[in-house]
Coordinates of C-alpha atoms and ligand atoms in Angstrom, one line a residue:
M57 CA -0.3 -0.1 -0.1
G58 CA 1.4 3.5 -1.1
S59 CA 2.4 6.0 1.9
R60 CA 0.2 9.0 2.6
R61 CA 2.8 11.1 0.9
D62 CA 2.3 9.2 -2.3
F63 CA -1.4 9.5 -2.0
I64 CA -0.7 13.4 -1.8
K65 CA 1.6 13.6 -4.7
L66 CA -0.6 11.4 -6.7
S67 CA -3.7 13.6 -6.6
A68 CA -1.9 16.6 -7.3
M69 CA -0.7 15.1 -10.3
A70 CA -4.0 14.1 -11.4
T71 CA -6.0 17.4 -10.2
G72 CA -2.6 19.6 -11.1
S73 CA -2.7 21.1 -7.5
L74 CA -2.8 20.0 -3.9
M75 CA -6.2 18.5 -3.0
V76 CA -6.9 20.5 0.1
P77 CA -10.6 19.1 1.4
N78 CA -12.8 21.9 2.1
I79 CA -14.2 20.8 5.5
L80 CA -17.1 23.2 6.1
H81 CA -18.9 21.3 9.2
A82 CA -18.3 21.7 12.7
N83 CA -18.9 17.6 13.0
H84 CA -15.5 16.9 11.3
R85 CA -13.5 16.8 14.9
A86 CA -16.2 14.3 16.5
L87 CA -15.8 12.7 13.2
T88 CA -12.3 12.2 13.4
K89 CA -12.6 10.9 16.8
T90 CA -14.6 8.6 15.8
N91 CA -12.5 7.2 13.3
N92 CA -9.9 6.8 16.2
L93 CA -12.2 4.7 18.5
A94 CA -13.4 2.8 15.5
K95 CA -12.9 -0.9 16.0
K96 CA -13.9 -4.1 14.7
P97 CA -16.6 -4.9 14.5
I98 CA -18.4 -2.3 13.1
V99 CA -21.1 -1.2 11.0
I100 CA -21.8 2.1 9.4
S101 CA -25.2 2.7 6.9
T102 CA -26.6 5.5 5.1
W103 CA -29.3 8.3 6.9
N104 CA -31.1 7.7 9.9
H105 CA -33.2 4.6 8.9
G106 CA -29.4 3.2 9.0
L107 CA -30.0 3.4 13.1
K108 CA -32.6 0.4 13.0
A109 CA -30.7 -1.5 10.1
N110 CA -27.3 -1.4 12.0
K111 CA -29.2 -2.8 15.2
V112 CA -29.9 -6.0 13.4
A113 CA -26.5 -5.7 11.9
W114 CA -24.8 -5.8 14.9
D115 CA -26.8 -8.3 17.0
I116 CA -24.9 -10.4 14.0
L117 CA -21.6 -8.6 14.2
K118 CA -21.6 -9.0 17.9
N119 CA -22.2 -12.6 18.0
G120 CA -19.3 -13.5 15.7
G121 CA -21.3 -13.6 12.5
S122 CA -20.1 -12.8 9.2
A123 CA -19.9 -9.1 7.4
L124 CA -22.0 -10.3 5.0
D125 CA -24.9 -11.9 6.5
A126 CA -24.7 -8.4 8.8
A127 CA -25.1 -6.6 5.8
E128 CA -27.8 -8.3 3.9
L129 CA -29.7 -8.7 7.0
G130 CA -29.4 -5.5 8.2
V131 CA -30.8 -3.5 5.3
R132 CA -33.7 -5.9 5.2
I133 CA -35.4 -4.3 7.7
V134 CA -35.9 -0.9 6.2
E135 CA -36.6 -2.6 2.4
S136 CA -39.5 -4.5 4.4
D137 CA -40.4 -1.3 6.4
P138 CA -43.4 0.0 4.3
N139 CA -43.2 3.8 6.2
N140 CA -40.1 4.0 4.7
M141 CA -40.5 5.8 1.2
S142 CA -37.7 5.2 -0.5
V143 CA -36.4 1.7 -0.1
G144 CA -38.4 -1.7 -0.5
I145 CA -41.9 -2.1 0.1
G146 CA -43.1 1.5 0.4
G147 CA -41.1 2.9 -2.2
R148 CA -42.1 5.8 -4.5
P149 CA -42.9 4.8 -7.5
D150 CA -41.6 6.0 -11.2
R151 CA -43.9 8.7 -13.3
D152 CA -46.3 5.6 -14.4
G153 CA -47.0 4.4 -10.8
T154 CA -44.7 1.6 -11.0
V155 CA -42.4 0.3 -8.1
S156 CA -38.9 -0.8 -9.3
L157 CA -35.9 -1.7 -7.0
D158 CA -32.2 -1.6 -7.2
A159 CA -29.6 -3.6 -4.9
C160 CA -26.6 -5.0 -4.6
I161 CA -24.2 -6.9 -2.3
M162 CA -20.6 -7.7 -2.4
D163 CA -18.2 -9.7 0.1
H164 CA -14.3 -9.4 1.0
Q165 CA -13.4 -11.8 -1.6
S166 CA -14.8 -9.9 -4.7
N167 CA -18.2 -11.9 -4.5
C168 CA -20.8 -10.1 -6.0
G169 CA -24.6 -10.0 -7.2
A170 CA -27.1 -7.4 -8.0
V171 CA -30.9 -7.1 -9.2
A172 CA -32.0 -4.1 -11.3
Y173 CA -35.3 -3.0 -12.0
L174 CA -36.8 -6.0 -10.0
Q175 CA -40.6 -5.4 -9.5
H176 CA -42.9 -6.9 -6.6
I177 CA -40.2 -8.3 -4.4
E178 CA -40.2 -6.9 -1.2
N179 CA -36.4 -7.7 -0.2
P180 CA -34.1 -7.6 -3.5
I181 CA -31.0 -7.4 -1.4
S182 CA -31.5 -11.0 -0.7
V183 CA -32.1 -11.6 -4.5
A184 CA -28.9 -10.0 -4.9
R185 CA -27.3 -12.4 -2.6
K186 CA -29.0 -15.4 -4.2
V187 CA -27.6 -14.2 -7.8
M188 CA -24.3 -13.8 -6.3
E189 CA -24.0 -17.6 -4.6
K190 CA -26.4 -19.4 -7.1
T191 CA -25.5 -18.1 -10.5
P192 CA -22.4 -17.4 -12.8
H193 CA -23.5 -13.8 -13.0
V194 CA -23.2 -10.6 -11.1
M195 CA -26.6 -8.7 -12.2
L196 CA -29.8 -9.8 -13.2
A197 CA -32.7 -7.1 -14.5
G198 CA -36.3 -6.8 -15.0
D199 CA -38.4 -9.8 -16.0
G200 CA -35.5 -11.9 -15.5
A201 CA -34.8 -10.7 -12.3
L202 CA -38.2 -11.3 -11.0
Q203 CA -38.6 -14.9 -12.5
F204 CA -34.9 -16.1 -10.7
A205 CA -36.4 -14.7 -7.2
L206 CA -39.9 -16.5 -7.7
E207 CA -37.8 -19.9 -8.6
N208 CA -35.8 -19.4 -5.4
G209 CA -38.8 -19.0 -3.2
F210 CA -39.4 -15.4 -3.0
K211 CA -43.1 -14.3 -3.1
K212 CA -44.7 -11.5 -5.2
T213 CA -45.8 -8.5 -3.2
N214 CA -47.6 -5.6 -3.4
L215 CA -45.1 -2.9 -3.2
L216 CA -47.4 0.3 -3.9
T217 CA -48.7 1.6 -0.6
K218 CA -51.8 3.8 -0.4
E219 CA -49.6 6.6 0.9
A220 CA -47.1 6.0 -2.1
V221 CA -50.2 6.5 -4.5
R222 CA -51.5 9.6 -2.7
E223 CA -48.1 11.3 -3.0
W224 CA -47.6 10.2 -6.7
K225 CA -51.1 11.6 -7.3
E226 CA -50.0 14.6 -6.0
W227 CA -46.7 14.6 -8.1
L228 CA -48.9 14.1 -11.1
K229 CA -50.8 17.3 -11.3
Q230 CA -47.0 18.9 -12.0
S231 CA -45.3 16.3 -13.2
E232 CA -42.2 17.8 -12.6
Y233 CA -39.1 15.8 -12.7
K234 CA -36.7 17.7 -10.1
P235 CA -35.4 15.6 -7.1
K236 CA -35.3 17.5 -4.0
I237 CA -32.2 17.6 -2.0
N238 CA -32.2 15.4 1.1
V239 CA -36.1 14.8 1.0
E240 CA -37.0 11.1 1.5
N241 CA -37.9 11.1 -2.6
H242 CA -34.0 9.6 -2.8
D243 CA -32.8 7.8 0.1
T244 CA -30.9 4.4 -0.5
I245 CA -29.4 2.6 2.4
G246 CA -25.7 1.6 1.7
M247 CA -24.3 -0.3 4.5
L248 CA -20.7 -1.3 5.2
T249 CA -19.7 -3.8 7.6
L250 CA -16.4 -5.4 9.2
D251 CA -16.6 -8.4 11.3
A252 CA -14.5 -9.7 14.3
E253 CA -12.7 -11.8 11.7
G254 CA -11.9 -8.3 9.9
N255 CA -13.8 -9.3 7.0
L256 CA -15.4 -6.5 4.9
A257 CA -19.0 -6.5 3.3
G258 CA -21.5 -4.4 1.5
S259 CA -25.2 -3.8 0.7
C260 CA -27.0 -1.1 -1.1
T261 CA -30.7 -1.0 -2.1
T262 CA -33.1 1.2 -3.1
S263 CA -36.4 1.9 -5.0
G264 CA -34.2 4.7 -6.7
M265 CA -35.5 8.4 -7.6
A266 CA -39.1 9.0 -7.1
Y267 CA -40.9 9.3 -10.5
K268 CA -38.2 8.2 -12.6
L269 CA -38.8 7.4 -15.9
P270 CA -39.7 3.8 -16.4
G271 CA -36.9 1.8 -16.7
R272 CA -34.2 4.2 -15.2
V273 CA -31.8 2.4 -12.8
G274 CA -29.3 4.3 -10.7
D275 CA -25.9 3.6 -9.2
S276 CA -27.5 1.3 -6.5
P277 CA -27.0 -1.7 -7.9
I278 CA -24.0 -1.0 -10.4
I279 CA -21.0 -2.7 -8.2
G280 CA -18.4 -0.1 -8.3
A281 CA -20.9 2.9 -8.4
G282 CA -23.3 2.5 -5.5
L283 CA -21.0 -0.2 -3.6
F284 CA -17.7 -1.4 -3.6
V285 CA -15.5 -3.9 -1.6
D286 CA -11.9 -4.8 -1.6
G287 CA -11.4 -7.2 1.2
D288 CA -7.3 -6.1 1.3
V289 CA -8.5 -2.4 1.3
G290 CA -11.7 -0.8 2.3
A291 CA -15.3 -0.7 1.4
A292 CA -17.3 2.4 0.2
C293 CA -21.0 3.1 -0.7
A294 CA -23.1 6.0 -2.0
T295 CA -26.3 7.7 -2.1
G296 CA -28.1 10.6 -3.7
V297 CA -28.2 11.3 -7.3
G298 CA -27.4 8.4 -8.9
E299 CA -26.2 9.3 -12.1
A300 CA -23.4 11.4 -10.8
V301 CA -22.3 8.8 -9.1
I302 CA -22.0 6.8 -11.8
R303 CA -20.6 9.1 -13.8
I304 CA -17.3 9.0 -11.8
A305 CA -17.5 5.6 -10.7
G306 CA -17.9 6.4 -7.4
S307 CA -17.4 3.8 -4.8
S308 CA -14.4 2.0 -6.7
I309 CA -12.7 5.6 -6.8
I310 CA -13.0 6.0 -3.3
V311 CA -11.5 2.3 -2.8
E312 CA -9.0 3.0 -5.0
L313 CA -7.9 6.4 -2.9
M314 CA -7.9 4.4 0.1
R315 CA -5.6 1.9 -1.7
S316 CA -2.8 5.0 -2.7
G317 CA -3.1 5.5 1.1
A318 CA -6.0 8.0 1.5
T319 CA -7.6 7.9 4.7
P320 CA -11.7 6.8 4.3
Q321 CA -12.6 10.3 5.0
E322 CA -9.7 11.9 2.6
A323 CA -11.1 9.6 -0.1
C324 CA -14.8 10.3 0.5
D325 CA -13.9 14.2 0.1
E326 CA -11.9 13.8 -3.0
G327 CA -14.7 11.8 -4.5
V328 CA -17.3 14.3 -3.7
N329 CA -15.0 16.8 -5.3
R330 CA -14.8 14.9 -8.6
I331 CA -18.3 15.2 -8.6
I332 CA -18.3 18.6 -7.9
K333 CA -15.8 18.9 -10.6
K334 CA -17.5 17.3 -13.2
H335 CA -20.9 19.2 -12.9
K336 CA -21.4 22.4 -14.2
N337 CA -24.9 22.7 -12.5
L338 CA -24.9 21.6 -9.0
N339 CA -28.4 22.5 -8.4
N340 CA -30.2 19.9 -6.0
L341 CA -27.2 17.6 -7.0
Q342 CA -26.9 15.8 -3.5
V343 CA -24.3 12.4 -3.4
G344 CA -23.1 11.3 -0.6
F345 CA -20.3 8.9 -0.1
L346 CA -19.5 6.3 3.1
A347 CA -16.1 4.3 3.2
L348 CA -14.7 2.2 5.8
D349 CA -11.5 0.4 5.5
K350 CA -9.9 -2.6 6.9
A351 CA -8.8 -1.5 10.1
G352 CA -12.6 0.2 11.0
N353 CA -11.7 4.0 10.3
V354 CA -14.8 5.8 8.7
G355 CA -14.9 8.4 6.6
A356 CA -18.2 10.1 5.0
S357 CA -18.7 13.3 2.9
S358 CA -21.4 14.7 1.1
V359 CA -21.5 17.8 -1.6
F360 CA -23.9 19.9 0.7
A361 CA -24.9 19.9 4.3
G362 CA -27.7 17.2 5.1
F363 CA -26.5 13.9 4.8
D364 CA -26.0 11.8 8.0
Y365 CA -25.0 8.3 8.4
A366 CA -25.4 5.6 11.7
I367 CA -22.5 3.8 13.5
H368 CA -22.7 1.1 15.9
T369 CA -19.4 -0.4 17.4
S370 CA -19.1 -1.8 20.9
N371 CA -18.7 1.8 22.5
K372 CA -21.2 3.8 20.1
E373 CA -24.5 3.7 18.2
E374 CA -25.4 7.1 17.0
L375 CA -26.3 9.2 13.9
I376 CA -23.4 11.5 12.7
E377 CA -23.7 14.1 10.1
A378 CA -20.9 13.9 7.5
T379 CA -18.7 16.6 6.1
F380 CA -19.6 18.8 3.4
Q381 CA -17.9 20.2 0.7
K382 CA -20.5 23.4 -0.7
Q383 CA -22.4 25.8 0.8
W384 CA -26.1 26.1 0.0
E385 CA -26.3 28.9 -2.8
Ligands
LIG287 N1 -28.8 6.7 -5.3 C1 -30.1 6.4 -5.6 C2 -30.3 6.3 -7.2 O1 -29.9 7.3 -7.8 C3 -30.9 7.0 -5.2 C4 -30.6 7.6 -3.8 O2 -29.8 7.1 -3.0 O3 -31.2 8.6 -3.3 O4 -31.5 5.8 -7.3

């Protein structure tokens, strides 16, 4: 692994100037402290729904369970909550009123599985795991993913709740496609876990952008964009505007930066800054990254304020606001 000085040299070469993360948030100090305290096992996940997901994951991790089981079962509880309108059952539909789900999962040995544009199935993360474990493929999409799920014992469920229909009908009055920043119209759960044996895993699951075009798939089921795990280095996941994350191969970039010597925090800040650099119009372009290295150090960063993540270790269970790189204009 390269030294920190190599990393800075590398970034300077890549950008033409020294990368100085513009840390604006007061919580940075708290975050740094958390980094120093973090020990395995550990679980982190995006947004406040991460708190209850982490509880499930933590129960597995603290009893010596695997990072992979924790990452799958942790996010399932959010998928199965009909009151959560951005993941699993209860997710907001696309423009035409259809709910479609995206998810992926990855372990420390680079085994991975994903489903995209999956309809009628409450727990896409578990279907993704089955794709990983039972097929020679990484991703199944649409009708093929549904057929595979049904063949593997998953049951058809109506994912469209009354509340989601009510909101969608409201939206139809204007039919304006304008993602609202930090509002629950796009709040994936991404989870990163490190177990007692030192193995990493991650999961990512979402109903995607509310009122998206039918057929749209975001970053969340794409290995390297919404999630990436390298058992020798670390793991990263993303939330926010998926198109922006895909454009920079977000999660894989963050893991590569860590491989080059960046801390998880530096890597997340740099990932966010790349997104900022590549987009002329940042209006409503919120993206948040989470990272966890093999030693249990944590990083989190977003374009704008408002992205938070949940952490659970043996001595800490809380929601932390991530650092951010841009002030609201
Ligand atoms: N990244 C997800 C997507 O673009 C949405 C989100 O995380 O808010 O589908």
